[in-house]
């Protein structure tokens, strides 16, 4: 699984219910950026609203107004205006039906004080805590309260529509959705709030905007991870490589996503990114080693096993047997490579290996073992680690970049369902069907070794 770009919805996803970006999310964005992964927004909000996010968090781009307007930190990349005739028809309809409406310009939504209140931090906070059963009651109360002071001005809306309009927001209940779709069949109707509808051009969407950015910046939809929580995120989450629904998302959104993470108040973004191996996430009560390679392997086990061991413990004999089997397989592969494909020599070295095992068994059984099983196991594994480093030293090979390659290949063993699959007999992690093509490390290892060889020759020439 190669991810080249990550996109976040804003309300209910990037922002928690207090309308802040969690510290863990901020750190996650920086980790993604350090790895060269592009990070963007995909939202129903307008460009003026998202610009501070782009600047403050160093984001690469944003799909705004549900795909109608796309920008980077320093320029507009794409825009699609709604036809004036369509805008006028919707304004007339809203006026006749006494529905509040706002027009989305490059500088923001304009027209309705109800919608202004609903999209404000206060309104969003209220929306997040109102039960769905009370949505209609709350919506009606807001309408009646504001109209007592001043009804929405039709002429003001007509004045606003002289500007380029990219999206229209119409106050409407969930039950009104189908009626609006039938009334305006040439307009795409989507929803990011239980109180209002977003009206955009047919053929536009968040995922279409992401696809356009992919054409500009060199990534496929299959190489995108996206996060969201609302109806207008569903098409995006189901259409990218990895679609992640927030824990606070609606049930229909969760059912259409590849993976459901924790809520926007509970580090949902960071936990999902760590689950897929894109970042290291310091889980509460989880220790972090000074050995970064250890931390990466720990991330691998958190991804594959769903949890990690945080208190020192020894293996049972059965568990130790599984771990030893894995190591023996790699030792045999090591010897086979050394035999250069000579079956006779390989057979002989396997006989020698069996003899070495017998000799080692006699040696350890003759020893007294006063230490605890934990001490004995850790001592043996540390010696193995030391011998492995020593083997690299005697080969003249720097293992660090090769470890990175192997780690990435192992992280690619996650299946499309977001989970690891295990062989029921050997307990080894299985590989997805496309793993060999996309992640097999041999060619990358050869490339790195060629690079190290060239550097060594250059050193000798000096």
CSV table of C-alpha atoms in Angstrom, one decimal:
chain,number,residue,atom,x,y,z
A,1,UNK,CA,0.0,0.0,0.0
A,2,UNK,CA,1.7,3.2,-1.2
A,3,UNK,CA,0.1,6.4,-0.1
A,4,UNK,CA,1.2,9.6,-1.8
A,5,UNK,CA,-1.5,12.0,-0.6
A,6,UNK,CA,-3.7,12.3,2.4
A,7,UNK,CA,-6.9,14.4,2.5
A,8,UNK,CA,-9.0,15.6,5.5
A,9,UNK,CA,-12.5,16.9,5.7
A,10,UNK,CA,-12.6,19.8,8.1
A,11,UNK,CA,-15.7,19.9,10.3
A,12,UNK,CA,-16.1,16.8,12.4
A,13,UNK,CA,-12.8,15.4,11.1
A,14,UNK,CA,-9.8,17.7,11.1
A,15,UNK,CA,-11.5,19.8,13.8
A,16,UNK,CA,-12.6,18.4,17.1
A,17,UNK,CA,-15.9,19.5,18.6
A,18,UNK,CA,-14.2,22.5,20.2
A,19,UNK,CA,-13.1,23.6,16.7
A,20,UNK,CA,-9.4,22.9,17.3
A,21,UNK,CA,-7.0,20.8,15.4
A,22,UNK,CA,-5.7,18.2,18.0
A,23,UNK,CA,-2.0,18.3,18.8
A,24,UNK,CA,-1.6,14.7,17.8
A,25,UNK,CA,-3.1,15.6,14.4
A,26,UNK,CA,-0.7,18.5,14.0
A,27,UNK,CA,2.3,16.2,14.7
A,28,UNK,CA,0.9,13.6,12.3
A,29,UNK,CA,0.7,16.2,9.5
A,30,UNK,CA,4.4,17.1,10.1
A,31,UNK,CA,5.4,13.4,10.1
A,32,UNK,CA,3.6,12.9,6.8
A,33,UNK,CA,5.3,16.0,5.3
A,34,UNK,CA,8.7,14.7,6.4
A,35,UNK,CA,8.1,11.5,4.4
A,36,UNK,CA,7.2,13.4,1.3
A,37,UNK,CA,3.5,12.6,1.5
A,38,UNK,CA,1.3,15.4,0.3
A,39,UNK,CA,-1.4,16.6,2.6
A,40,UNK,CA,-4.6,18.5,1.7
A,41,UNK,CA,-8.2,19.3,2.6
A,42,UNK,CA,-11.4,18.2,0.9
A,43,UNK,CA,-14.3,20.2,2.3
A,44,UNK,CA,-17.6,21.9,1.6
A,45,UNK,CA,-16.1,25.1,3.1
A,46,UNK,CA,-14.9,27.9,0.8
A,47,UNK,CA,-11.4,28.9,-0.1
A,48,UNK,CA,-11.2,31.9,2.3
A,49,UNK,CA,-12.0,29.6,5.2
A,50,UNK,CA,-9.4,27.0,4.4
A,51,UNK,CA,-6.5,29.4,3.6
A,52,UNK,CA,-5.4,29.8,7.2
A,53,UNK,CA,-5.2,26.0,7.5
A,54,UNK,CA,-3.0,25.8,4.4
A,55,UNK,CA,-0.6,28.4,5.8
A,56,UNK,CA,-0.6,27.4,9.5
A,57,UNK,CA,-0.1,23.7,8.9
A,58,UNK,CA,1.9,23.8,5.7
A,59,UNK,CA,-0.7,21.9,3.7
A,60,UNK,CA,-0.2,21.5,0.0
A,61,UNK,CA,-3.6,22.1,-1.4
A,62,UNK,CA,-7.4,22.2,-0.7
A,63,UNK,CA,-10.5,21.0,-2.6
A,64,UNK,CA,-13.1,23.4,-1.5
A,65,UNK,CA,-16.8,23.9,-2.1
A,66,UNK,CA,-17.1,20.2,-2.7
A,67,UNK,CA,-14.7,20.2,-5.7
A,68,UNK,CA,-15.9,23.5,-7.3
A,69,UNK,CA,-12.8,25.5,-6.3
A,70,UNK,CA,-9.3,24.1,-5.8
A,71,UNK,CA,-6.2,26.0,-4.5
A,72,UNK,CA,-2.7,25.7,-3.2
A,73,UNK,CA,-1.1,28.0,-0.7
A,74,UNK,CA,-0.2,30.5,-3.4
A,75,UNK,CA,-2.5,30.1,-6.3
A,76,UNK,CA,-5.9,29.0,-7.6
A,77,UNK,CA,-5.6,25.6,-9.4
A,78,UNK,CA,-9.2,25.1,-10.6
A,79,UNK,CA,-12.5,26.8,-10.4
A,80,UNK,CA,-16.0,26.1,-11.7
A,81,UNK,CA,-18.7,28.7,-11.4
A,82,UNK,CA,-22.4,28.0,-11.3
A,83,UNK,CA,-24.3,29.4,-14.2
A,84,UNK,CA,-26.1,32.7,-13.4
A,85,UNK,CA,-29.4,31.4,-14.7
A,86,UNK,CA,-29.2,28.4,-12.3
A,87,UNK,CA,-28.3,30.7,-9.4
A,88,UNK,CA,-31.2,33.0,-10.1
A,89,UNK,CA,-33.7,30.1,-10.3
A,90,UNK,CA,-32.6,28.8,-6.9
A,91,UNK,CA,-32.8,32.3,-5.4
A,92,UNK,CA,-36.3,32.6,-6.7
A,93,UNK,CA,-37.2,29.2,-5.4
A,94,UNK,CA,-35.8,30.0,-2.0
A,95,UNK,CA,-37.6,33.3,-1.9
A,96,UNK,CA,-40.9,31.7,-2.8
A,97,UNK,CA,-40.6,28.9,-0.3
A,98,UNK,CA,-39.2,31.3,2.4
A,99,UNK,CA,-36.0,29.3,2.7
A,100,UNK,CA,-32.8,30.8,3.8
A,101,UNK,CA,-29.9,30.7,1.3
A,102,UNK,CA,-26.3,31.6,1.0
A,103,UNK,CA,-24.1,32.0,-2.0
A,104,UNK,CA,-20.5,30.8,-2.0
A,105,UNK,CA,-18.0,33.3,-3.3
A,106,UNK,CA,-14.3,33.1,-3.2
A,107,UNK,CA,-14.3,35.2,-0.1
A,108,UNK,CA,-16.9,33.1,1.7
A,109,UNK,CA,-20.7,32.4,2.1
A,110,UNK,CA,-22.9,35.5,1.9
A,111,UNK,CA,-26.6,36.1,2.2
A,112,UNK,CA,-28.1,34.2,5.2
A,113,UNK,CA,-27.6,35.1,8.8
A,114,UNK,CA,-29.0,31.7,9.8
A,115,UNK,CA,-26.4,29.9,7.7
A,116,UNK,CA,-23.7,32.3,9.0
A,117,UNK,CA,-24.7,31.3,12.5
A,118,UNK,CA,-24.8,27.6,11.6
A,119,UNK,CA,-21.3,27.7,10.0
A,120,UNK,CA,-19.8,29.7,12.9
A,121,UNK,CA,-17.7,27.9,15.5
A,122,UNK,CA,-20.6,28.4,18.0
A,123,UNK,CA,-23.2,27.0,15.5
A,124,UNK,CA,-21.0,24.0,14.6
A,125,UNK,CA,-20.5,23.2,18.3
A,126,UNK,CA,-24.3,23.4,18.9
A,127,UNK,CA,-24.9,21.2,15.8
A,128,UNK,CA,-22.5,18.5,17.1
A,129,UNK,CA,-24.5,18.1,20.4
A,130,UNK,CA,-28.1,18.3,19.1
A,131,UNK,CA,-29.7,14.9,18.8
A,132,UNK,CA,-30.9,14.1,15.3
A,133,UNK,CA,-34.5,13.7,16.6
A,134,UNK,CA,-34.5,17.5,17.5
A,135,UNK,CA,-32.9,18.8,14.2
A,136,UNK,CA,-36.2,20.0,12.8
A,137,UNK,CA,-37.2,21.7,16.0
A,138,UNK,CA,-33.9,23.5,16.3
A,139,UNK,CA,-33.9,24.5,12.6
A,140,UNK,CA,-37.4,26.0,12.9
A,141,UNK,CA,-36.5,27.9,16.1
A,142,UNK,CA,-33.5,29.5,14.5
A,143,UNK,CA,-35.5,30.5,11.5
A,144,UNK,CA,-38.3,32.1,13.5
A,145,UNK,CA,-36.0,33.8,15.9
A,146,UNK,CA,-34.0,35.6,13.1
A,147,UNK,CA,-36.9,36.4,10.9
A,148,UNK,CA,-38.5,38.3,13.7
A,149,UNK,CA,-35.8,40.9,13.3
A,150,UNK,CA,-35.4,41.0,9.5
A,151,UNK,CA,-36.3,38.6,6.7
A,152,UNK,CA,-33.7,37.6,4.1
A,153,UNK,CA,-33.4,40.2,1.3
A,154,UNK,CA,-34.0,38.9,-2.3
A,155,UNK,CA,-32.4,41.9,-3.9
A,156,UNK,CA,-29.3,41.5,-1.7
A,157,UNK,CA,-28.9,37.9,-3.1
A,158,UNK,CA,-29.3,39.2,-6.6
A,159,UNK,CA,-26.5,41.7,-5.9
A,160,UNK,CA,-24.2,39.0,-4.5
A,161,UNK,CA,-24.7,36.8,-7.5
A,162,UNK,CA,-22.9,39.3,-9.7
A,163,UNK,CA,-19.8,37.8,-8.2
A,164,UNK,CA,-18.6,34.3,-9.3
A,165,UNK,CA,-20.6,31.8,-7.3
A,166,UNK,CA,-19.3,28.3,-6.7
A,167,UNK,CA,-21.7,26.7,-4.3
A,168,UNK,CA,-25.2,27.5,-2.9
A,169,UNK,CA,-26.1,26.5,0.6
A,170,UNK,CA,-29.8,26.1,1.2
A,171,UNK,CA,-31.4,25.6,4.6
A,172,UNK,CA,-33.3,22.3,4.4
A,173,UNK,CA,-34.1,19.3,6.5
A,174,UNK,CA,-33.0,15.8,5.6
A,175,UNK,CA,-36.6,15.0,4.5
A,176,UNK,CA,-36.4,17.9,2.0
A,177,UNK,CA,-33.4,16.5,0.2
A,178,UNK,CA,-35.3,14.4,-2.4
A,179,UNK,CA,-37.7,17.3,-3.2
A,180,UNK,CA,-34.8,19.6,-3.9
A,181,UNK,CA,-33.2,17.0,-6.1
A,182,UNK,CA,-36.4,16.6,-8.1
A,183,UNK,CA,-36.9,20.4,-8.4
A,184,UNK,CA,-33.3,21.0,-9.7
A,185,UNK,CA,-32.3,17.8,-11.7
A,186,UNK,CA,-29.3,19.6,-13.3
A,187,UNK,CA,-27.8,20.5,-9.9
A,188,UNK,CA,-25.9,18.1,-7.7
A,189,UNK,CA,-27.3,18.1,-4.2
A,190,UNK,CA,-25.1,17.0,-1.3
A,191,UNK,CA,-25.2,17.4,2.5
A,192,UNK,CA,-22.6,18.1,5.1
A,193,UNK,CA,-25.0,19.2,7.8
A,194,UNK,CA,-28.5,18.0,9.0
A,195,UNK,CA,-29.7,21.6,8.6
A,196,UNK,CA,-28.7,22.5,5.1
A,197,UNK,CA,-27.9,21.3,1.6
A,198,UNK,CA,-24.9,22.1,-0.6
A,199,UNK,CA,-25.8,22.7,-4.3
A,200,UNK,CA,-23.0,22.4,-6.9
A,201,UNK,CA,-22.6,21.5,-10.5
A,202,UNK,CA,-23.3,18.0,-11.8
A,203,UNK,CA,-20.1,16.1,-12.1
A,204,UNK,CA,-18.3,17.9,-9.3
A,205,UNK,CA,-17.4,16.3,-6.0
A,206,UNK,CA,-14.6,16.1,-3.5
A,207,UNK,CA,-13.2,13.0,-5.1
A,208,UNK,CA,-13.3,14.6,-8.6
A,209,UNK,CA,-11.3,17.5,-7.1
A,210,UNK,CA,-8.8,15.0,-5.6
A,211,UNK,CA,-8.6,13.3,-9.0
A,212,UNK,CA,-7.8,16.7,-10.6
A,213,UNK,CA,-5.0,17.3,-8.1
A,214,UNK,CA,-3.7,13.8,-8.8
A,215,UNK,CA,-3.3,14.7,-12.5
A,216,UNK,CA,-1.5,17.9,-11.5
A,217,UNK,CA,0.8,16.4,-8.8
A,218,UNK,CA,1.3,12.8,-10.0
A,219,UNK,CA,-0.7,10.5,-7.8
A,220,UNK,CA,-3.6,8.1,-8.5
A,221,UNK,CA,-6.8,7.8,-6.5
A,222,UNK,CA,-5.5,4.4,-5.3
A,223,UNK,CA,-2.6,6.2,-3.7
A,224,UNK,CA,-4.8,8.5,-1.6
A,225,UNK,CA,-6.0,8.2,1.9
A,226,UNK,CA,-9.0,10.3,2.9
A,227,UNK,CA,-10.8,11.1,6.1
A,228,UNK,CA,-14.4,12.2,6.6
A,229,UNK,CA,-17.6,12.0,8.6
A,230,UNK,CA,-20.5,13.3,6.6
A,231,UNK,CA,-22.7,12.3,3.6
A,232,UNK,CA,-20.7,14.5,1.3
A,233,UNK,CA,-17.6,12.5,2.2
A,234,UNK,CA,-19.1,9.1,1.3
A,235,UNK,CA,-18.2,9.2,-2.4
A,236,UNK,CA,-14.6,10.3,-1.5
A,237,UNK,CA,-14.1,7.6,1.1
A,238,UNK,CA,-15.4,4.8,-1.1
A,239,UNK,CA,-13.4,5.9,-4.1
A,240,UNK,CA,-9.9,6.4,-2.8
A,241,UNK,CA,-7.3,3.8,-1.9
A,242,UNK,CA,-8.0,4.0,1.8
A,243,UNK,CA,-11.2,5.8,3.0
A,244,UNK,CA,-11.3,6.4,6.8
A,245,UNK,CA,-14.5,7.2,8.6
A,246,UNK,CA,-14.2,9.0,11.8
A,247,UNK,CA,-15.7,7.4,14.9
A,248,UNK,CA,-18.3,10.2,15.1
A,249,UNK,CA,-19.4,9.6,11.5
A,250,UNK,CA,-22.9,8.7,10.5
A,251,UNK,CA,-23.5,4.9,10.1
A,252,UNK,CA,-23.9,5.1,6.3
A,253,UNK,CA,-20.5,6.8,6.0
A,254,UNK,CA,-18.8,4.1,8.2
A,255,UNK,CA,-20.3,1.4,6.1
A,256,UNK,CA,-18.9,2.9,2.9
A,257,UNK,CA,-15.4,3.5,4.3
A,258,UNK,CA,-12.5,1.0,4.3
A,259,UNK,CA,-11.8,1.6,8.0
A,260,UNK,CA,-13.4,3.3,11.0
A,261,UNK,CA,-11.1,5.1,13.4
A,262,UNK,CA,-11.6,6.9,16.7
A,263,UNK,CA,-13.6,10.1,16.9
A,264,UNK,CA,-12.5,13.6,16.1
A,265,UNK,CA,-12.1,14.2,19.8
A,266,UNK,CA,-10.1,11.1,20.4
A,267,UNK,CA,-7.0,11.3,18.1
A,268,UNK,CA,-8.9,9.5,15.3
A,269,UNK,CA,-6.7,10.8,12.5
A,270,UNK,CA,-3.4,9.9,14.2
A,271,UNK,CA,-4.6,6.5,15.2
A,272,UNK,CA,-5.7,5.7,11.7
A,273,UNK,CA,-2.5,6.9,10.1
A,274,UNK,CA,-0.5,4.8,12.6
A,275,UNK,CA,-2.8,1.8,12.0
A,276,UNK,CA,-1.8,2.0,8.3
A,277,UNK,CA,1.9,2.5,9.2
A,278,UNK,CA,2.2,6.0,7.8
A,279,UNK,CA,3.3,7.6,11.1
A,280,UNK,CA,4.4,6.6,14.5
A,281,UNK,CA,1.8,7.4,17.1
A,282,UNK,CA,2.7,7.4,20.8
A,283,UNK,CA,-0.3,5.6,22.2
A,284,UNK,CA,-1.1,6.5,25.8
A,285,UNK,CA,0.9,4.3,28.2
A,286,UNK,CA,3.1,3.1,25.3
A,287,UNK,CA,6.8,3.4,25.7
A,288,UNK,CA,9.1,4.7,22.9
A,289,UNK,CA,12.6,3.3,22.5
A,290,UNK,CA,15.7,5.3,21.7
A,291,UNK,CA,16.2,2.8,18.9
A,292,UNK,CA,14.1,4.2,16.0
A,293,UNK,CA,14.1,0.8,14.2
A,294,UNK,CA,12.6,-0.8,17.2
A,295,UNK,CA,9.8,1.9,17.1
A,296,UNK,CA,9.1,1.1,13.5
A,297,UNK,CA,8.8,-2.6,14.2
A,298,UNK,CA,6.6,-1.7,17.1
A,299,UNK,CA,4.4,0.2,14.7
A,300,UNK,CA,4.3,-2.8,12.4
A,301,UNK,CA,3.1,-5.0,15.2
A,302,UNK,CA,0.5,-2.5,16.3
A,303,UNK,CA,-0.8,-2.4,12.7
A,304,UNK,CA,-0.8,-6.2,12.3
A,305,UNK,CA,-1.7,-7.3,15.9
A,306,UNK,CA,-3.9,-4.4,16.9
A,307,UNK,CA,-1.9,-3.8,20.1
A,308,UNK,CA,1.6,-4.1,21.6
A,309,UNK,CA,3.1,-5.4,24.8
A,310,UNK,CA,4.1,-2.5,27.1
A,311,UNK,CA,5.4,-4.5,30.1
A,312,UNK,CA,8.4,-6.8,29.9
A,313,UNK,CA,7.4,-10.5,29.8
A,314,UNK,CA,8.9,-13.8,28.7
A,315,UNK,CA,7.6,-15.9,25.8
A,316,UNK,CA,5.9,-19.2,26.5
A,317,UNK,CA,7.6,-22.2,24.9
A,318,UNK,CA,5.0,-22.4,22.2
A,319,UNK,CA,5.4,-18.6,21.4
A,320,UNK,CA,9.2,-18.9,21.5
A,321,UNK,CA,9.0,-21.8,19.0
A,322,UNK,CA,7.0,-19.7,16.6
A,323,UNK,CA,9.6,-16.8,16.8
A,324,UNK,CA,12.5,-19.3,16.4
A,325,UNK,CA,10.8,-20.8,13.3
A,326,UNK,CA,10.8,-17.4,11.7
A,327,UNK,CA,14.5,-16.9,12.4
A,328,UNK,CA,15.4,-20.3,11.2
A,329,UNK,CA,13.7,-19.7,7.9
A,330,UNK,CA,15.8,-16.5,7.4
A,331,UNK,CA,18.9,-18.4,8.4
A,332,UNK,CA,18.2,-21.0,5.7
A,333,UNK,CA,17.6,-18.2,3.2
A,334,UNK,CA,20.9,-16.7,4.2
A,335,UNK,CA,22.7,-20.0,3.6
A,336,UNK,CA,21.0,-20.6,0.3
A,337,UNK,CA,22.1,-17.2,-0.9
A,338,UNK,CA,25.7,-18.0,0.2
A,339,UNK,CA,25.5,-21.3,-1.7
A,340,UNK,CA,24.8,-19.3,-4.9
A,341,UNK,CA,22.2,-21.9,-6.0
A,342,UNK,CA,24.5,-24.9,-5.8
A,343,UNK,CA,22.2,-27.6,-4.5
A,344,UNK,CA,25.0,-29.9,-3.4
A,345,UNK,CA,26.7,-27.3,-1.4
A,346,UNK,CA,23.4,-26.1,0.0
A,347,UNK,CA,22.5,-29.6,1.1
A,348,UNK,CA,25.8,-30.0,2.9
A,349,UNK,CA,25.6,-26.7,4.7
A,350,UNK,CA,22.1,-27.7,5.9
A,351,UNK,CA,23.6,-30.9,7.4
A,352,UNK,CA,26.2,-28.6,9.1
A,353,UNK,CA,23.4,-26.4,10.4
A,354,UNK,CA,21.6,-29.5,11.9
A,355,UNK,CA,24.9,-30.5,13.5
A,356,UNK,CA,25.4,-27.0,14.9
A,357,UNK,CA,21.9,-27.2,16.4
A,358,UNK,CA,22.7,-30.5,18.1
A,359,UNK,CA,25.9,-29.1,19.4
A,360,UNK,CA,24.2,-25.9,20.7
A,361,UNK,CA,21.5,-28.0,22.4
A,362,UNK,CA,24.1,-30.0,24.3
A,363,UNK,CA,26.0,-26.9,25.3
A,364,UNK,CA,23.0,-25.0,26.7
A,365,UNK,CA,21.7,-28.1,28.5
A,366,UNK,CA,25.0,-28.5,30.2
A,367,UNK,CA,24.8,-25.0,31.6
A,368,UNK,CA,23.3,-23.9,34.8
A,369,UNK,CA,20.5,-21.4,34.2
A,370,UNK,CA,20.1,-19.4,37.4
A,371,UNK,CA,18.5,-16.5,35.5
A,372,UNK,CA,14.8,-16.1,34.9
A,373,UNK,CA,13.3,-17.2,31.6
A,374,UNK,CA,12.9,-13.5,30.7
A,375,UNK,CA,16.5,-12.8,31.3
A,376,UNK,CA,17.6,-15.8,29.4
A,377,UNK,CA,15.4,-15.0,26.4
A,378,UNK,CA,16.4,-11.3,26.3
A,379,UNK,CA,20.1,-12.2,26.6
A,380,UNK,CA,19.8,-14.7,23.7
A,381,UNK,CA,17.9,-12.2,21.4
A,382,UNK,CA,20.4,-9.4,22.2
A,383,UNK,CA,23.2,-11.7,21.2
A,384,UNK,CA,21.4,-12.5,18.0
A,385,UNK,CA,21.0,-8.8,17.3
A,386,UNK,CA,24.7,-8.2,18.0
A,387,UNK,CA,25.7,-11.1,15.7
A,388,UNK,CA,23.4,-9.7,13.0
A,389,UNK,CA,25.1,-6.3,13.2
A,390,UNK,CA,28.4,-8.0,13.2
A,391,UNK,CA,27.5,-9.9,10.1
A,392,UNK,CA,26.7,-6.6,8.4
A,393,UNK,CA,30.0,-5.1,9.6
A,394,UNK,CA,32.0,-8.0,8.1
A,395,UNK,CA,30.1,-7.6,4.9
A,396,UNK,CA,30.8,-3.9,4.7
A,397,UNK,CA,27.1,-3.1,4.4
A,398,UNK,CA,25.2,-0.3,6.1
A,399,UNK,CA,21.9,-1.9,7.1
A,400,UNK,CA,19.9,1.2,7.9
A,401,UNK,CA,18.6,2.1,4.4
A,402,UNK,CA,17.9,-1.5,3.7
A,403,UNK,CA,16.0,-1.8,6.9
A,404,UNK,CA,13.8,1.1,5.7
A,405,UNK,CA,13.1,-0.8,2.5
A,406,UNK,CA,12.2,-4.0,4.3
A,407,UNK,CA,10.0,-2.1,6.8
A,408,UNK,CA,8.0,-0.5,4.0
A,409,UNK,CA,7.6,-3.9,2.4
A,410,UNK,CA,6.3,-5.4,5.6
A,411,UNK,CA,3.9,-2.5,6.1
A,412,UNK,CA,2.5,-3.3,2.6
A,413,UNK,CA,1.2,-6.6,4.0
A,414,UNK,CA,-2.0,-4.9,5.2
A,415,UNK,CA,-5.0,-6.2,3.2
A,416,UNK,CA,-7.6,-3.9,1.5
A,417,UNK,CA,-9.9,-4.5,4.5
A,418,UNK,CA,-7.4,-2.6,6.6
A,419,UNK,CA,-6.4,-5.8,8.5
A,420,UNK,CA,-3.6,-8.3,8.6
A,421,UNK,CA,-4.3,-11.9,7.6
A,422,UNK,CA,-2.5,-14.7,9.3
A,423,UNK,CA,-1.7,-18.3,8.1
A,424,UNK,CA,-3.7,-20.5,10.4
A,425,UNK,CA,-0.8,-23.1,10.6
A,426,UNK,CA,2.4,-21.1,10.6
A,427,UNK,CA,1.0,-18.0,12.1
A,428,UNK,CA,3.0,-15.9,9.6
A,429,UNK,CA,1.5,-12.8,8.2
A,430,UNK,CA,0.2,-13.4,4.7
A,431,UNK,CA,0.8,-11.1,1.7
A,432,UNK,CA,-1.9,-9.5,-0.4
A,433,UNK,CA,-2.1,-10.6,-4.0
A,434,UNK,CA,-0.4,-7.5,-5.3
A,435,UNK,CA,2.4,-7.5,-2.7
A,436,UNK,CA,5.0,-9.0,-4.9
A,437,UNK,CA,4.5,-6.5,-7.6
A,438,UNK,CA,4.2,-3.4,-5.4
A,439,UNK,CA,6.4,-4.1,-2.4
A,440,UNK,CA,8.9,-7.0,-2.9
A,441,UNK,CA,12.1,-5.4,-1.6
A,442,UNK,CA,14.7,-7.3,-3.6
A,443,UNK,CA,15.1,-4.8,-6.4
A,444,UNK,CA,15.3,-1.9,-4.0
A,445,UNK,CA,17.9,-3.7,-1.9
A,446,UNK,CA,20.0,-4.4,-5.0
A,447,UNK,CA,19.8,-0.7,-5.9
A,448,UNK,CA,20.9,0.4,-2.4
A,449,UNK,CA,23.8,-2.1,-2.4
A,450,UNK,CA,25.0,-0.9,-5.8
A,451,UNK,CA,24.9,2.6,-4.4
A,452,UNK,CA,27.0,1.6,-1.3
A,453,UNK,CA,29.4,-0.3,-3.6
A,454,UNK,CA,29.9,2.8,-5.7
A,455,UNK,CA,30.5,5.0,-2.7
A,456,UNK,CA,33.1,2.6,-1.3
A,457,UNK,CA,34.9,2.6,-4.7
A,458,UNK,CA,34.9,6.4,-4.7
A,459,UNK,CA,36.4,6.4,-1.2
A,460,UNK,CA,39.2,4.1,-2.3
A,461,UNK,CA,40.0,6.3,-5.2
A,462,UNK,CA,40.6,9.3,-3.0
